[in-house]
PDB file of C-alpha atoms in Angstrom:
ATOM      1  CA  MET K  28     -12.479   7.011 -11.872  1.00  0.00           C
ATOM      2  CA  LEU K  29     -12.369   7.475  -8.136  1.00  0.00           C
ATOM      3  CA  THR K  30     -11.234   4.470  -6.204  1.00  0.00           C
ATOM      4  CA  PHE K  31     -11.094   4.456  -2.540  1.00  0.00           C
ATOM      5  CA  CYS K  32      -9.959   1.490  -0.527  1.00  0.00           C
ATOM      6  CA  VAL K  33     -11.350   1.288   2.953  1.00  0.00           C
ATOM      7  CA  LEU K  34      -9.712  -1.479   4.936  1.00  0.00           C
ATOM      8  CA  VAL K  35     -11.751  -1.859   8.054  1.00  0.00           C
ATOM      9  CA  LEU K  36     -11.254  -3.994  11.112  1.00  0.00           C
ATOM     10  CA  ALA K  37     -14.795  -3.595  12.355  1.00  0.00           C
ATOM     11  CA  THR K  38     -17.165  -5.108  14.821  1.00  0.00           C
ATOM     12  CA  ALA K  39     -20.673  -4.384  15.374  1.00  0.00           C
ATOM     13  CA  ASN K  40     -24.924  -5.833  16.640  1.00  0.00           C
ATOM     14  CA  TYR K  41     -24.917  -7.429  13.201  1.00  0.00           C
ATOM     15  CA  ALA K  42     -24.560 -11.044  12.145  1.00  0.00           C
ATOM     16  CA  PHE K  43     -22.111 -11.990   9.434  1.00  0.00           C
ATOM     17  CA  SER K  44     -23.002 -15.086   7.482  1.00  0.00           C
ATOM     18  CA  SER K  45     -21.838 -16.226   4.067  1.00  0.00           C
ATOM     19  CA  ARG K  46     -24.791 -14.710   2.213  1.00  0.00           C
ATOM     20  CA  VAL K  47     -24.508 -11.813  -0.234  1.00  0.00           C
ATOM     21  CA  SER K  48     -27.749 -10.370   1.137  1.00  0.00           C
ATOM     22  CA  ASP K  49     -26.199 -10.081   4.606  1.00  0.00           C
ATOM     23  CA  ALA K  50     -23.180  -8.214   3.248  1.00  0.00           C
ATOM     24  CA  ASN K  51     -25.474  -5.902   1.269  1.00  0.00           C
ATOM     25  CA  ALA K  52     -27.603  -5.203   4.328  1.00  0.00           C
ATOM     26  CA  PHE K  53     -24.545  -4.474   6.478  1.00  0.00           C
ATOM     27  CA  VAL K  54     -23.101  -1.976   3.990  1.00  0.00           C
ATOM     28  CA  ASP K  55     -26.493  -0.314   3.474  1.00  0.00           C
ATOM     29  CA  THR K  56     -26.867   0.061   7.236  1.00  0.00           C
ATOM     30  CA  ILE K  57     -23.535   1.881   7.388  1.00  0.00           C
ATOM     31  CA  PHE K  58     -23.940   4.232   4.436  1.00  0.00           C
ATOM     32  CA  LYS K  59     -27.707   4.734   4.248  1.00  0.00           C
ATOM     33  CA  GLU K  60     -28.811   4.670   7.882  1.00  0.00           C
ATOM     34  CA  LYS K  61     -25.939   5.270  10.309  1.00  0.00           C
ATOM     35  CA  GLY K  62     -23.525   7.466   8.359  1.00  0.00           C
ATOM     36  CA  PRO K  63     -25.716  10.305   7.014  1.00  0.00           C
ATOM     37  CA  PRO K  64     -27.002  11.511  10.428  1.00  0.00           C
ATOM     38  CA  LEU K  65     -23.446  11.669  11.783  1.00  0.00           C
ATOM     39  CA  VAL K  66     -22.283  13.734   8.800  1.00  0.00           C
ATOM     40  CA  ARG K  67     -25.234  16.099   9.275  1.00  0.00           C
ATOM     41  CA  GLU K  68     -24.132  16.680  12.849  1.00  0.00           C
ATOM     42  CA  SER K  69     -20.661  17.768  11.683  1.00  0.00           C
ATOM     43  CA  ARG K  70     -20.226  21.511  11.191  1.00  0.00           C
ATOM     44  CA  GLN K  71     -17.099  20.830   9.136  1.00  0.00           C
ATOM     45  CA  LEU K  72     -18.962  18.648   6.614  1.00  0.00           C
ATOM     46  CA  TYR K  73     -22.605  19.775   6.631  1.00  0.00           C
ATOM     47  CA  PRO K  74     -24.462  21.521   5.076  1.00  0.00           C
ATOM     48  CA  TYR K  75     -21.185  21.946   3.208  1.00  0.00           C
ATOM     49  CA  ALA K  76     -17.449  21.531   3.632  1.00  0.00           C
ATOM     50  CA  ARG K  77     -15.207  24.425   2.637  1.00  0.00           C
ATOM     51  CA  ILE K  78     -12.402  24.560   0.113  1.00  0.00           C
ATOM     52  CA  GLY K  79     -10.002  27.404   0.801  1.00  0.00           C
ATOM     53  CA  ASP K  80      -9.404  30.213  -1.695  1.00  0.00           C
ATOM     54  CA  PHE K  81      -6.725  29.620  -4.321  1.00  0.00           C
ATOM     55  CA  SER K  82      -5.363  31.360  -7.423  1.00  0.00           C
ATOM     56  CA  PHE K  83      -3.747  30.444 -10.713  1.00  0.00           C
ATOM     57  CA  LYS K  84      -2.721  32.027 -14.008  1.00  0.00           C
ATOM     58  CA  LEU K  85      -3.463  31.032 -17.595  1.00  0.00           C
ATOM     59  CA  HIS K  86      -0.526  32.304 -19.608  1.00  0.00           C
ATOM     60  CA  LYS K  87      -1.005  34.494 -22.644  1.00  0.00           C
ATOM     61  CA  ASP K  88      -0.843  33.255 -26.200  1.00  0.00           C
ATOM     62  CA  ARG K  89      -0.752  35.023 -29.564  1.00  0.00           C
ATOM     63  CA  PHE K  90      -4.336  36.176 -29.185  1.00  0.00           C
ATOM     64  CA  THR K  91      -4.922  36.731 -25.462  1.00  0.00           C
ATOM     65  CA  ARG K  92      -3.295  38.254 -22.400  1.00  0.00           C
ATOM     66  CA  ASP K  93      -2.536  36.396 -19.178  1.00  0.00           C
ATOM     67  CA  LEU K  94      -5.707  35.490 -17.298  1.00  0.00           C
ATOM     68  CA  MET K  95      -5.512  35.761 -13.506  1.00  0.00           C
ATOM     69  CA  VAL K  96      -8.033  33.596 -11.667  1.00  0.00           C
ATOM     70  CA  ASN K  97      -8.954  33.830  -7.973  1.00  0.00           C
ATOM     71  CA  MET K  98     -11.197  30.977  -6.806  1.00  0.00           C
ATOM     72  CA  THR K  99     -13.194  31.794  -3.672  1.00  0.00           C
ATOM     73  CA  HIS K 100     -16.022  30.518  -1.443  1.00  0.00           C
ATOM     74  CA  GLY K 101     -15.605  26.845  -2.390  1.00  0.00           C
ATOM     75  CA  LYS K 102     -18.463  24.794  -0.911  1.00  0.00           C
ATOM     76  CA  VAL K 103     -18.697  20.990  -1.130  1.00  0.00           C
ATOM     77  CA  ARG K 104     -22.295  19.795  -0.791  1.00  0.00           C
ATOM     78  CA  GLY K 105     -23.764  16.304  -0.648  1.00  0.00           C
ATOM     79  CA  LEU K 106     -21.290  14.574   1.669  1.00  0.00           C
ATOM     80  CA  ASP K 107     -24.024  13.196   3.924  1.00  0.00           C
ATOM     81  CA  ASP K 108     -25.325  10.680   1.386  1.00  0.00           C
ATOM     82  CA  ALA K 109     -22.547  10.701  -1.213  1.00  0.00           C
ATOM     83  CA  LEU K 110     -21.600   7.025  -0.816  1.00  0.00           C
ATOM     84  CA  GLN K 111     -23.912   4.195  -1.872  1.00  0.00           C
ATOM     85  CA  ARG K 112     -23.517   0.520  -2.594  1.00  0.00           C
ATOM     86  CA  GLU K 113     -22.939  -0.264  -6.278  1.00  0.00           C
ATOM     87  CA  GLY K 114     -24.468  -3.641  -7.118  1.00  0.00           C
ATOM     88  CA  ASP K 115     -24.082  -6.645  -4.844  1.00  0.00           C
ATOM     89  CA  CYS K 116     -21.248  -7.120  -2.397  1.00  0.00           C
ATOM     90  CA  ARG K 117     -19.229 -10.305  -2.533  1.00  0.00           C
ATOM     91  CA  ALA K 118     -20.321 -13.107  -0.251  1.00  0.00           C
ATOM     92  CA  PRO K 119     -18.526 -12.762   3.124  1.00  0.00           C
ATOM     93  CA  PHE K 120     -15.529 -15.049   3.536  1.00  0.00           C
ATOM     94  CA  PHE K 121     -13.023 -15.914   6.247  1.00  0.00           C
ATOM     95  CA  ARG K 122      -9.351 -14.940   6.217  1.00  0.00           C
ATOM     96  CA  GLY K 123      -6.880 -15.098   9.069  1.00  0.00           C
ATOM     97  CA  GLY K 124      -9.611 -15.781  11.596  1.00  0.00           C
ATOM     98  CA  LEU K 125     -11.603 -12.746  10.467  1.00  0.00           C
ATOM     99  CA  SER K 126     -14.873 -12.423   8.599  1.00  0.00           C
ATOM    100  CA  VAL K 127     -14.361 -10.235   5.518  1.00  0.00           C
ATOM    101  CA  ILE K 128     -16.813  -8.449   3.252  1.00  0.00           C
ATOM    102  CA  VAL K 129     -15.793  -6.744   0.022  1.00  0.00           C
ATOM    103  CA  CYS K 130     -18.114  -4.317  -1.709  1.00  0.00           C
ATOM    104  CA  ASN K 131     -18.007  -1.632  -4.376  1.00  0.00           C
ATOM    105  CA  LEU K 132     -19.495   1.745  -3.552  1.00  0.00           C
ATOM    106  CA  THR K 133     -20.086   4.726  -5.777  1.00  0.00           C
ATOM    107  CA  MET K 134     -20.141   8.447  -5.060  1.00  0.00           C
ATOM    108  CA  ARG K 135     -23.167  10.350  -6.314  1.00  0.00           C
ATOM    109  CA  GLY K 136     -24.532  13.856  -5.917  1.00  0.00           C
ATOM    110  CA  LEU K 137     -21.325  15.549  -4.759  1.00  0.00           C
ATOM    111  CA  ASN K 138     -21.081  19.151  -6.007  1.00  0.00           C
ATOM    112  CA  ILE K 139     -18.514  21.887  -5.422  1.00  0.00           C
ATOM    113  CA  ALA K 140     -19.531  25.491  -6.112  1.00  0.00           C
ATOM    114  CA  PHE K 141     -17.136  28.448  -6.361  1.00  0.00           C
ATOM    115  CA  THR K 142     -17.290  32.179  -6.889  1.00  0.00           C
ATOM    116  CA  SER K 143     -14.403  33.199  -9.147  1.00  0.00           C
ATOM    117  CA  LEU K 144     -12.788  36.552  -9.902  1.00  0.00           C
ATOM    118  CA  VAL K 145     -10.968  36.754 -13.248  1.00  0.00           C
ATOM    119  CA  THR K 146      -9.095  39.487 -15.093  1.00  0.00           C
ATOM    120  CA  ARG K 147      -6.837  40.056 -18.088  1.00  0.00           C
ATOM    121  CA  ASP K 148      -6.047  43.577 -16.892  1.00  0.00           C
ATOM    122  CA  PRO K 149      -2.266  43.834 -16.219  1.00  0.00           C
ATOM    123  CA  GLN K 150      -3.021  46.459 -13.553  1.00  0.00           C
ATOM    124  CA  PHE K 151      -5.520  44.126 -11.816  1.00  0.00           C
ATOM    125  CA  THR K 152      -8.130  46.867 -11.539  1.00  0.00           C
ATOM    126  CA  ASN K 153     -10.928  45.349 -13.604  1.00  0.00           C
ATOM    127  CA  TRP K 154     -12.169  42.001 -12.247  1.00  0.00           C
ATOM    128  CA  LYS K 155     -15.086  39.942 -13.523  1.00  0.00           C
ATOM    129  CA  ASN K 156     -17.187  37.881 -11.114  1.00  0.00           C
ATOM    130  CA  ILE K 157     -18.219  34.439 -12.442  1.00  0.00           C
ATOM    131  CA  TRP K 158     -19.527  31.145 -11.057  1.00  0.00           C
ATOM    132  CA  VAL K 159     -17.786  27.782 -11.363  1.00  0.00           C
ATOM    133  CA  SER K 160     -19.406  24.413 -10.619  1.00  0.00           C
ATOM    134  CA  VAL K 161     -17.691  21.026 -10.215  1.00  0.00           C
ATOM    135  CA  ASP K 162     -19.483  17.653 -10.085  1.00  0.00           C
ATOM    136  CA  VAL K 163     -17.986  14.270  -9.227  1.00  0.00           C
ATOM    137  CA  THR K 164     -19.210  12.287 -12.237  1.00  0.00           C
ATOM    138  CA  ASP K 165     -17.576   8.876 -11.914  1.00  0.00           C
ATOM    139  CA  SER K 166     -16.337   7.033  -8.873  1.00  0.00           C
ATOM    140  CA  ILE K 167     -15.727   3.500  -7.719  1.00  0.00           C
ATOM    141  CA  VAL K 168     -15.135   2.883  -4.044  1.00  0.00           C
ATOM    142  CA  HIS K 169     -13.647  -0.436  -2.968  1.00  0.00           C
ATOM    143  CA  LEU K 170     -14.736  -1.292   0.564  1.00  0.00           C
ATOM    144  CA  GLU K 171     -13.236  -4.127   2.571  1.00  0.00           C
ATOM    145  CA  ALA K 172     -14.548  -4.695   6.078  1.00  0.00           C
ATOM    146  CA  LYS K 173     -13.005  -7.163   8.516  1.00  0.00           C
ATOM    147  CA  ALA K 174     -14.592  -8.358  11.727  1.00  0.00           C
ATOM    148  CA  PRO K 175     -13.420 -10.852  14.339  1.00  0.00           C
ATOM    149  CA  VAL K 176     -15.329 -14.109  14.384  1.00  0.00           C
ATOM    150  CA  GLY K 177     -17.376 -13.663  17.528  1.00  0.00           C
ATOM    151  CA  GLU K 178     -17.530 -10.395  19.439  1.00  0.00           C
ATOM    152  CA  GLY K 179     -14.983  -7.596  19.498  1.00  0.00           C
ATOM    153  CA  TYR K 180     -14.201  -4.069  18.342  1.00  0.00           C
ATOM    154  CA  GLY K 181     -12.450  -2.756  15.285  1.00  0.00           C
ATOM    155  CA  GLU K 182     -11.243   0.332  13.460  1.00  0.00           C
ATOM    156  CA  VAL K 183     -10.676   1.854  10.033  1.00  0.00           C
ATOM    157  CA  ARG K 184      -7.198   0.870   8.856  1.00  0.00           C
ATOM    158  CA  ALA K 185      -6.903   2.722   5.514  1.00  0.00           C
ATOM    159  CA  PHE K 186      -8.853   5.082   3.298  1.00  0.00           C
ATOM    160  CA  VAL K 187      -7.090   5.762  -0.006  1.00  0.00           C
ATOM    161  CA  ILE K 188      -8.489   7.939  -2.784  1.00  0.00           C
ATOM    162  CA  LYS K 189      -6.739   6.964  -6.002  1.00  0.00           C
ATOM    163  CA  ASP K 190      -8.540   8.932  -8.697  1.00  0.00           C
ATOM    164  CA  MET K 191     -11.790  10.698  -9.554  1.00  0.00           C
ATOM    165  CA  GLN K 192     -13.444  12.137 -12.635  1.00  0.00           C
ATOM    166  CA  LEU K 193     -14.836  15.655 -12.371  1.00  0.00           C
ATOM    167  CA  ASP K 194     -17.012  17.753 -14.643  1.00  0.00           C
ATOM    168  CA  VAL K 195     -16.155  21.472 -14.460  1.00  0.00           C
ATOM    169  CA  THR K 196     -18.600  24.037 -15.843  1.00  0.00           C
ATOM    170  CA  TYR K 197     -18.376  27.813 -15.667  1.00  0.00           C
ATOM    171  CA  ASP K 198     -20.225  31.037 -16.343  1.00  0.00           C
ATOM    172  CA  SER K 199     -20.893  31.890 -19.998  1.00  0.00           C
ATOM    173  CA  ASN K 200     -19.607  35.391 -19.192  1.00  0.00           C
ATOM    174  CA  LEU K 201     -16.100  33.927 -19.197  1.00  0.00           C
ATOM    175  CA  SER K 202     -14.956  33.538 -22.800  1.00  0.00           C
ATOM    176  CA  LEU K 203     -12.086  31.093 -23.297  1.00  0.00           C
ATOM    177  CA  ASN K 204     -10.707  29.436 -26.401  1.00  0.00           C
ATOM    178  CA  PRO K 205     -10.684  25.595 -26.339  1.00  0.00           C
ATOM    179  CA  GLY K 206      -7.077  25.371 -25.183  1.00  0.00           C
ATOM    180  CA  ASN K 207      -7.493  27.821 -22.320  1.00  0.00           C
ATOM    181  CA  SER K 208     -10.832  26.293 -21.368  1.00  0.00           C
ATOM    182  CA  GLU K 209      -9.145  22.917 -20.958  1.00  0.00           C
ATOM    183  CA  LYS K 210      -6.308  24.414 -18.881  1.00  0.00           C
ATOM    184  CA  PHE K 211      -8.830  26.313 -16.737  1.00  0.00           C
ATOM    185  CA  LYS K 212     -10.687  23.078 -15.972  1.00  0.00           C
ATOM    186  CA  GLU K 213      -7.463  21.152 -15.325  1.00  0.00           C
ATOM    187  CA  GLU K 214      -6.248  23.700 -12.757  1.00  0.00           C
ATOM    188  CA  ILE K 215      -9.547  23.607 -10.892  1.00  0.00           C
ATOM    189  CA  SER K 216      -9.878  19.812 -11.064  1.00  0.00           C
ATOM    190  CA  ALA K 217      -6.386  19.279  -9.646  1.00  0.00           C
ATOM    191  CA  LYS K 218      -7.066  21.551  -6.675  1.00  0.00           C
ATOM    192  CA  VAL K 219     -10.510  20.078  -5.993  1.00  0.00           C
ATOM    193  CA  LYS K 220      -9.089  16.536  -5.970  1.00  0.00           C
ATOM    194  CA  GLU K 221      -6.379  17.605  -3.529  1.00  0.00           C
ATOM    195  CA  GLU K 222      -8.890  19.259  -1.204  1.00  0.00           C
ATOM    196  CA  LEU K 223     -11.407  16.410  -1.369  1.00  0.00           C
ATOM    197  CA  ARG K 224      -8.707  14.067  -0.083  1.00  0.00           C
ATOM    198  CA  LYS K 225      -8.321  16.302   2.968  1.00  0.00           C
ATOM    199  CA  ILE K 226     -12.081  16.531   3.475  1.00  0.00           C
ATOM    200  CA  PHE K 227     -12.476  12.762   3.330  1.00  0.00           C
ATOM    201  CA  THR K 228      -9.934  12.466   6.125  1.00  0.00           C
ATOM    202  CA  GLN K 229     -12.615  14.066   8.312  1.00  0.00           C
ATOM    203  CA  TYR K 230     -15.234  11.806   6.768  1.00  0.00           C
ATOM    204  CA  VAL K 231     -13.195   8.725   7.720  1.00  0.00           C
ATOM    205  CA  SER K 232     -13.253   9.741  11.379  1.00  0.00           C
ATOM    206  CA  LEU K 233     -17.049   9.523  11.242  1.00  0.00           C
ATOM    207  CA  VAL K 234     -16.922   6.166   9.447  1.00  0.00           C
ATOM    208  CA  ARG K 235     -14.849   4.885  12.375  1.00  0.00           C
ATOM    209  CA  GLN K 236     -17.621   5.908  14.743  1.00  0.00           C
ATOM    210  CA  VAL K 237     -20.223   4.148  12.607  1.00  0.00           C
ATOM    211  CA  PHE K 238     -18.344   0.857  12.564  1.00  0.00           C
ATOM    212  CA  ARG K 239     -17.855   1.058  16.315  1.00  0.00           C
ATOM    213  CA  SER K 240     -21.569   1.683  16.877  1.00  0.00           C
ATOM    214  CA  ILE K 241     -22.736  -1.551  15.216  1.00  0.00           C
ATOM    215  CA  ARG K 242     -21.911  -4.847  16.852  1.00  0.00           C
ATOM    216  CA  VAL K 243     -21.079  -7.925  14.795  1.00  0.00           C
ATOM    217  CA  ARG K 244     -21.677 -11.279  16.436  1.00  0.00           C
TER     218      ARG K 244
END
């Protein structure tokens, strides 16, 4: 389960009322209309963001030798329209002189593709080339947006990724027993989660621009 909390002090040309439909429309404007074009203009995020090469070892057991794994050419695709509203937002409410909307988002369509080199050869002379694919399968994004009552400008205050569920698949040319298969997937999942947090730091900078481009009155 991926949870990200976005605490936003935002202002924008948009009217906040107490209706759920207004909150829904505001969030859809951000993540369906305004956000995707900005991501597509970013060379760091589109058509893909990069994950740097990394390596790990699966240690030998009674039946197999150590497996050395080099993960290369990691490409994260789908960042432009990865975030969408999940169900209805809460009705906007007032707190501390600010208008607040709270909404759940979900992440869909995000894929990370790798080329991997693997070997059990202790001399490291015989490497096998395989593909590895990672999909974000389950995510909940908690969005909280705050806007001054009346006109003003705001900013993104926090963007925290707590967890995410990933589905790792790999080339049938790589034969692993169930235990090693699980360890293989765990190593890759841990690294992908770490790198996605870094990538979404760049994404947040674009979200800031979006919130500053829409005026709440």
